[in-house]
XYZ file of C-alpha atoms in Angstrom:
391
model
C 43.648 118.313 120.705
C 42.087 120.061 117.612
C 43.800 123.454 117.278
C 42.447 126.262 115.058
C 44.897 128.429 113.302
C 44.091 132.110 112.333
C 47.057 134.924 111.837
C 43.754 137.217 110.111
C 41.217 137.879 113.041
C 42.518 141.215 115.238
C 43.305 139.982 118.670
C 39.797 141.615 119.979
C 39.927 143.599 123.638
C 40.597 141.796 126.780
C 42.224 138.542 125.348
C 44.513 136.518 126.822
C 47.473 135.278 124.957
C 50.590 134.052 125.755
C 54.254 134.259 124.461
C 56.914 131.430 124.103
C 57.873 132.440 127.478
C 54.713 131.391 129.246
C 53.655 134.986 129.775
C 50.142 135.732 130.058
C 49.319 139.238 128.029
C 45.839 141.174 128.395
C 45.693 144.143 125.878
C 49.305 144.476 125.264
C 50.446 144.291 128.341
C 51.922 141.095 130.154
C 49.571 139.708 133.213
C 50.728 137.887 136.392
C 47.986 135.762 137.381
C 47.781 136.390 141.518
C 44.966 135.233 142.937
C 42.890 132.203 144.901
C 40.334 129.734 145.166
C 37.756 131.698 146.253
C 33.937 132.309 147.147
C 31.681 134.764 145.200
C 29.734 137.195 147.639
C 29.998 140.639 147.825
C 32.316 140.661 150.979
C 35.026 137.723 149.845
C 35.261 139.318 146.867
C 36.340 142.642 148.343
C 38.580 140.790 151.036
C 40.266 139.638 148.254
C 40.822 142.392 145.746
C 42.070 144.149 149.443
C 44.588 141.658 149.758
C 46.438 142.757 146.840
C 45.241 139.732 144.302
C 43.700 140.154 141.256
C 41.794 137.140 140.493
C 40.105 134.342 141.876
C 39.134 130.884 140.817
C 34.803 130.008 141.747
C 34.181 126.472 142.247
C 30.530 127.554 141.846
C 30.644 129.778 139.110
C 27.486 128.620 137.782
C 25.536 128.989 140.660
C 26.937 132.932 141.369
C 24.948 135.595 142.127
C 24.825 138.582 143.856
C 23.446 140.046 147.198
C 19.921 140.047 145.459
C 19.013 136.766 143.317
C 17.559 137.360 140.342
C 15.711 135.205 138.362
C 17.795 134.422 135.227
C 21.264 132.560 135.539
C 22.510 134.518 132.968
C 22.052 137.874 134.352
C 23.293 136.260 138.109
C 26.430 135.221 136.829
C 26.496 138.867 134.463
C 26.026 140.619 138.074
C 29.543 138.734 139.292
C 31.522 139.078 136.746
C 30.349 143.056 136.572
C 30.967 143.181 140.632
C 34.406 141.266 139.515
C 34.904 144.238 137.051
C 34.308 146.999 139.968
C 37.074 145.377 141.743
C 39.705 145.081 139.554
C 39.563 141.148 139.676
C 39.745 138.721 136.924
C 37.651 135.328 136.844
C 38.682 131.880 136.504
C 35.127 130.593 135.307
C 35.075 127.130 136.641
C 33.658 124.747 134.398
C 35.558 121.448 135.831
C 32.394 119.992 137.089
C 30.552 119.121 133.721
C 32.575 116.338 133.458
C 31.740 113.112 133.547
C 30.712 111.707 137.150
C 30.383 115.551 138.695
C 26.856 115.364 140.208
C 27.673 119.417 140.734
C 27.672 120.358 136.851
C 24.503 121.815 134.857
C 22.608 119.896 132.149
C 20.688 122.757 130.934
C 22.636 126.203 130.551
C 20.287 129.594 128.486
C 18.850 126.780 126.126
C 21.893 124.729 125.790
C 21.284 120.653 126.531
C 24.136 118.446 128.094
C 27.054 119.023 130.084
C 29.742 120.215 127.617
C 27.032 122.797 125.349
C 26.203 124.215 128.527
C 29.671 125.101 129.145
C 30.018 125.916 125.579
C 26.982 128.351 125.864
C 29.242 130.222 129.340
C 32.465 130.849 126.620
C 29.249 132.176 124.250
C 27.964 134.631 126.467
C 30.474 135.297 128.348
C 33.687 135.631 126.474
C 33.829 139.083 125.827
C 33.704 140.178 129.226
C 36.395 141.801 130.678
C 36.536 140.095 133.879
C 36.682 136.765 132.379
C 40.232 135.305 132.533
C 39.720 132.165 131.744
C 38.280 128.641 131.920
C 39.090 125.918 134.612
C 38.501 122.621 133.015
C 39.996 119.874 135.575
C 40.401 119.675 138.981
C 43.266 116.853 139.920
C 41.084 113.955 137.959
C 42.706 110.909 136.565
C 44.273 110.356 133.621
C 41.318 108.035 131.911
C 39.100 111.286 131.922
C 41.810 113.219 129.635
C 39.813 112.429 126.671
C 36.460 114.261 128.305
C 38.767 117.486 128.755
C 39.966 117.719 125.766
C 36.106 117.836 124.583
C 35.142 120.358 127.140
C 38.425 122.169 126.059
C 37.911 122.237 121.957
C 34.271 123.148 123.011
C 35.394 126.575 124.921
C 38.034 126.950 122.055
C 35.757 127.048 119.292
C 33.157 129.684 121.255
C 36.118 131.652 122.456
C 39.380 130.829 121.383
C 40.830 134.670 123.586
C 40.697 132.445 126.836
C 42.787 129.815 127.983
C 41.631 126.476 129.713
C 43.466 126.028 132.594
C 44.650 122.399 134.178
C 45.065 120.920 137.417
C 47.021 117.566 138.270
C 49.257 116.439 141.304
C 49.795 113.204 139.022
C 53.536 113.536 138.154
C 53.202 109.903 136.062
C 50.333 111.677 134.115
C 52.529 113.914 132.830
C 53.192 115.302 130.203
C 50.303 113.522 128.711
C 47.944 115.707 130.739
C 48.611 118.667 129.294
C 46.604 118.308 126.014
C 43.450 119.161 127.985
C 44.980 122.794 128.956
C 46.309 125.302 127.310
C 47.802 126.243 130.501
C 48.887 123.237 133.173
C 48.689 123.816 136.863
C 50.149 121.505 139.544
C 49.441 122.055 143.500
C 52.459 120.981 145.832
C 50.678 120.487 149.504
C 53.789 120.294 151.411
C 53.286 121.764 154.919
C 51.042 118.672 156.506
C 48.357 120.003 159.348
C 50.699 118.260 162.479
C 53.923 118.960 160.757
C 56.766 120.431 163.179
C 59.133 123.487 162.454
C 61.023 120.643 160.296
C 59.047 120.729 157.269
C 60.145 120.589 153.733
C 59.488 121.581 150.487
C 60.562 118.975 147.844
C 57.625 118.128 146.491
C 57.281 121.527 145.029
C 60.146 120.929 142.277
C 59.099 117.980 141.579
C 55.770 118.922 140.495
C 57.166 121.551 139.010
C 59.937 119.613 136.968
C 56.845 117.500 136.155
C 54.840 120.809 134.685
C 57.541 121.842 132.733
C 57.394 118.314 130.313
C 54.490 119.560 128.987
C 56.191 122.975 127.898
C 52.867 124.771 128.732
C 52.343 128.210 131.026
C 52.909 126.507 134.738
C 50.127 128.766 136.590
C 50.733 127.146 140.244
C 48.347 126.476 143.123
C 50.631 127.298 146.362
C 49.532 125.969 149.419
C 48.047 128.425 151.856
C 45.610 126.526 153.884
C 45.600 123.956 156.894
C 45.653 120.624 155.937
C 43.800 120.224 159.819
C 40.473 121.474 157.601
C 39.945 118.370 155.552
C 41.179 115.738 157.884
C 41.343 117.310 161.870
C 37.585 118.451 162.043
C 37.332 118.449 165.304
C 37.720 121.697 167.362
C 40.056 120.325 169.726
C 41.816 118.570 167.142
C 42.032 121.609 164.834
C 43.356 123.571 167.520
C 46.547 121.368 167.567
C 47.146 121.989 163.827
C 49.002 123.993 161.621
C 49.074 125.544 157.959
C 51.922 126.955 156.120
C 54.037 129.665 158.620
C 54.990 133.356 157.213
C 58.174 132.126 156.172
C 56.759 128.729 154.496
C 54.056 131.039 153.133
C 56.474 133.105 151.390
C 58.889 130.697 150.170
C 56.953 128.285 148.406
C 55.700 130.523 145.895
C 58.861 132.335 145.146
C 60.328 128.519 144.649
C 57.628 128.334 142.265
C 58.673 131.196 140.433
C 62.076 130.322 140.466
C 61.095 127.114 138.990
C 59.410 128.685 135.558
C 55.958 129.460 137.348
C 54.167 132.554 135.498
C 50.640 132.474 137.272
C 49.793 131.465 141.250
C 46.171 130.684 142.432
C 46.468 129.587 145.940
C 44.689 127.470 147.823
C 42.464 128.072 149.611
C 40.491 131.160 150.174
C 37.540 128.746 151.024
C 39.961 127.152 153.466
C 39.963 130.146 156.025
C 37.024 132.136 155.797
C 34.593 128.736 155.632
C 36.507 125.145 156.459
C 38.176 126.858 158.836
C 35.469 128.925 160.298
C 33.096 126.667 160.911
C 35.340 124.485 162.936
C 36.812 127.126 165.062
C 35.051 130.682 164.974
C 37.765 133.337 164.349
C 40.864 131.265 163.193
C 40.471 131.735 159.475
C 40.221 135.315 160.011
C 43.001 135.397 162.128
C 45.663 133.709 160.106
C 44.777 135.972 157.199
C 47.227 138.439 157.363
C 49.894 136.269 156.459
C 48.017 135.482 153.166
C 47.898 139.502 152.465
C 52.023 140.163 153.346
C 52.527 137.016 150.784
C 50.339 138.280 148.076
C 51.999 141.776 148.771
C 55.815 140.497 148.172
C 54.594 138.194 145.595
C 53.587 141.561 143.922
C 56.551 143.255 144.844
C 58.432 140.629 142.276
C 55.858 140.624 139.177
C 58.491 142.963 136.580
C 60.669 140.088 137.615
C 59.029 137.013 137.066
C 57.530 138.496 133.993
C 61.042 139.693 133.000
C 61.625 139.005 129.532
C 65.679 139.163 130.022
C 67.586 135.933 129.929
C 68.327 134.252 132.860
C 72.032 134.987 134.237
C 73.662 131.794 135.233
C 75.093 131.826 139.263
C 77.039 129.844 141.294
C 75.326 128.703 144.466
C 77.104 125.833 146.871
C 75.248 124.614 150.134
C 75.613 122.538 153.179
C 73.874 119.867 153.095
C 74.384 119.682 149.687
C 71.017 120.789 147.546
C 68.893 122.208 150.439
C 68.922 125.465 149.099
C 67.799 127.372 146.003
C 69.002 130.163 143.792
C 67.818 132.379 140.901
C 69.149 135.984 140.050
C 65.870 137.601 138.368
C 66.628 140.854 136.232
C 64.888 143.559 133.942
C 65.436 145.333 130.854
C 65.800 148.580 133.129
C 68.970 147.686 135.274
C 66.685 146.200 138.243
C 68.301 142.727 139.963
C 66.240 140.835 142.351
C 68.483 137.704 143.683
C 65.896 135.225 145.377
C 66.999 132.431 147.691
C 64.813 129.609 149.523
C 65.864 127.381 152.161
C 64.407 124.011 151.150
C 64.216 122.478 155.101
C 63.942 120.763 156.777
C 66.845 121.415 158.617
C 69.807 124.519 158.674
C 71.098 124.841 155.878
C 74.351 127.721 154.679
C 74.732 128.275 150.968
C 77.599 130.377 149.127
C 76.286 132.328 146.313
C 78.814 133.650 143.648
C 77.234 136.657 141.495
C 78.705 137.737 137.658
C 81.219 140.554 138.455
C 78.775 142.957 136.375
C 75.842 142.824 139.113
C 75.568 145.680 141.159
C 75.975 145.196 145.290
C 72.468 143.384 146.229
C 70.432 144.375 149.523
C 69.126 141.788 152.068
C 65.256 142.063 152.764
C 65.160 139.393 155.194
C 68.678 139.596 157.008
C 69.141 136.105 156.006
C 72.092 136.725 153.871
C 74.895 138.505 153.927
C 77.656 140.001 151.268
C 80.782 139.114 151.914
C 82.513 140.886 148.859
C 83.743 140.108 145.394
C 79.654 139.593 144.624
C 79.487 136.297 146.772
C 77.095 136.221 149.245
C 76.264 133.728 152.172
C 72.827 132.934 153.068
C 71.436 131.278 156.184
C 68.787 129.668 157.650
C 67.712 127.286 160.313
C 64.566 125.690 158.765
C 62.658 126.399 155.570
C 62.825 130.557 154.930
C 63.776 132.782 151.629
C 65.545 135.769 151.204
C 64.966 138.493 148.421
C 67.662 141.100 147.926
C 67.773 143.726 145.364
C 70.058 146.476 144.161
């Protein structure tokens, strides 16, 4: 990947850069990516805003518009990002689609011919908006179409080099070699499967994320939300017998995430409840909603944390079985401690965690722990579950 270096040109309004940390900053100020894969109209995009995210990523970003289409792409996609604006959201412009063997993508884009100058022409036009977060480039596609990122990738750089390309893989043997077509690299552990039991487990999630952290890139995750019964249960009697993620699955993964260097988390899917879902079984997207706006609401509850700056403080954490569970003590440059602690499943698992003597007494939030003096603390649980406690 070609990079262009410039120390001269001021860092203009509403660019996104990023310290050695993996920290996203917008204006000064250090940005936790929270958001989903999600649809464009009027009324998803104020669902989600009202959930507590601020951004979402649009499959059909080229084909946005608002409640009245007008004529002109340009000004259709202007009218979203605007509406995006309103709301206090931030867009992932999705751009993964002009690759090569997409029939979705656009030849033709305001007078620019071919796939990549069409995308080339969105970073033009649209780079200076301050909705516009950034640029998703690849969507899980295998490693022999690397190459064609990277093109689509120098092509956004060189119109707007303020926006990062983000990257999506599940391949762990494609990394870290994947990462030259993002500037940031996402991964998307799937873990809870649609006719899963209570004994579920969440592995796979540090393993993708050991596998993001080769490429020593921003990790911006994609946490599972949705029902795996959408994609391969279609049925509505089938459906009906499914399951997604729980509340306390829900919760967990992501905070494993961010215990595991995440700095960013687009979930998915948005799509997956208010349009797979719906349309097999009116009402059950809908329904299993709320669970998505509690997560995004503690995941918000920990953003000084995960964009903490301070080092991390080494602890002592010993569980039976040995491994199943997970600890990281989180802290700020303003005497704030926030000890997290997930339960990996898929069975009970009781873990004995030893603070440093200088940490002040820490407060359960789920019950799931208890302090048992001398700053060591036992934790509990019977299946996959987190705790958060604070001082």
């Amino acid at each position: 990947f070609n990079l262009k270096v410039d120390d001269q040109t001021p860092i203009p309004p509403n660019a996104v850069t990023f310290d050695k940390l993996g920290r996203a900053f917008i204006d000064g100020k250090p940005f936790m990516p929270l958001g989903v894969f999600g649809l464009f109209t009027d009324i998803d995009l104020e669902r989600t805003a009202a959930a507590g995210f601020n951004c979402a990523q649009i499959y059909a970003s080229f084909s946005m518009h608002g409640n009245t289409k007008l004529p002109n792409r340009v000004d259709n996609i202007r009218n979203r990002l605007d509406k995006f604006q309103e709301l206090g959201l931030k867009l992932l412009f999705s751009v993964n689609q002009q690759l090569p063997g997409y029939f979705e993508g656009v030849d033709e884009f305001d007078g620019a011919q071919g796939k990549v100058p069409a995308a080339r022409r969105v970073a033009e036009l649209f780079g200076s908006h301050p909705a516009l977060l950034g640029y998703y480039v690849s969507d899980e596609v295998y490693r022999s179409l690397v190459p064609e990122i990277v093109k689509l990738r120098e092509a956004l750089a060189d119109a707007d080099p303020w926006h990062p390309s983000w990257t999506l893989t599940y391949r762990m043997n494609d990394l870290p070699y994947y990462g030259i077509s993002g500037d940031v690299i996402g991964v998307d552990p799937y873990p809870i499967n649609a006719m899963d039991d209570e004994h579920s487990k969440l592995d796979g999630i540090l393993t993708e994320m050991a596998g993001a952290r080769t490429t020593g890139l921003p990790i911006w995750v994609v946490p599972q939300i949705f029902n795996w019964g959408v994609y391969n249960h279609r049925k509505p009697e089938e459906f009906v017998k499914t399951r997604g993620p729980n509340q306390k699955e829900m919760i967990a993964m992501p905070i494993l995430c961010a215990m595991e260097g995440a700095k960013g988390f687009i979930f998915y899917s948005y799509i997956a409840f208010f349009f797979h879902a719906e349309n097999i079984v009116k009402g059950i997207g809908p329904a299993e909603w709320p669970k998505v706006v509690k997560m995004a609401k503690v995941m918000r509850s920990l953003e000084d944390f995960i964009l903490s700056a301070e080092p991390e403080i080494p602890i002592e954490i010993q569980a039976q079985p040995e491994g199943r569970a997970r600890a990281r003590l989180f802290h700020t440059a303003d005497g704030r401690y926030a000890l997290t602690v997930v339960a990996l499943g898929p069975d009970a698992v009781e873990a004995t965690i030893k603070l440093p003597d200088n940490v002040p007494l820490l407060t359960s939030e789920t019950g799931n722990t208890t302090a048992l003096g001398n700053n060591i603390y036992r934790f509990t649980a019977p299946l996959v579950d987190y705790d958060i406690l604070r001082n």
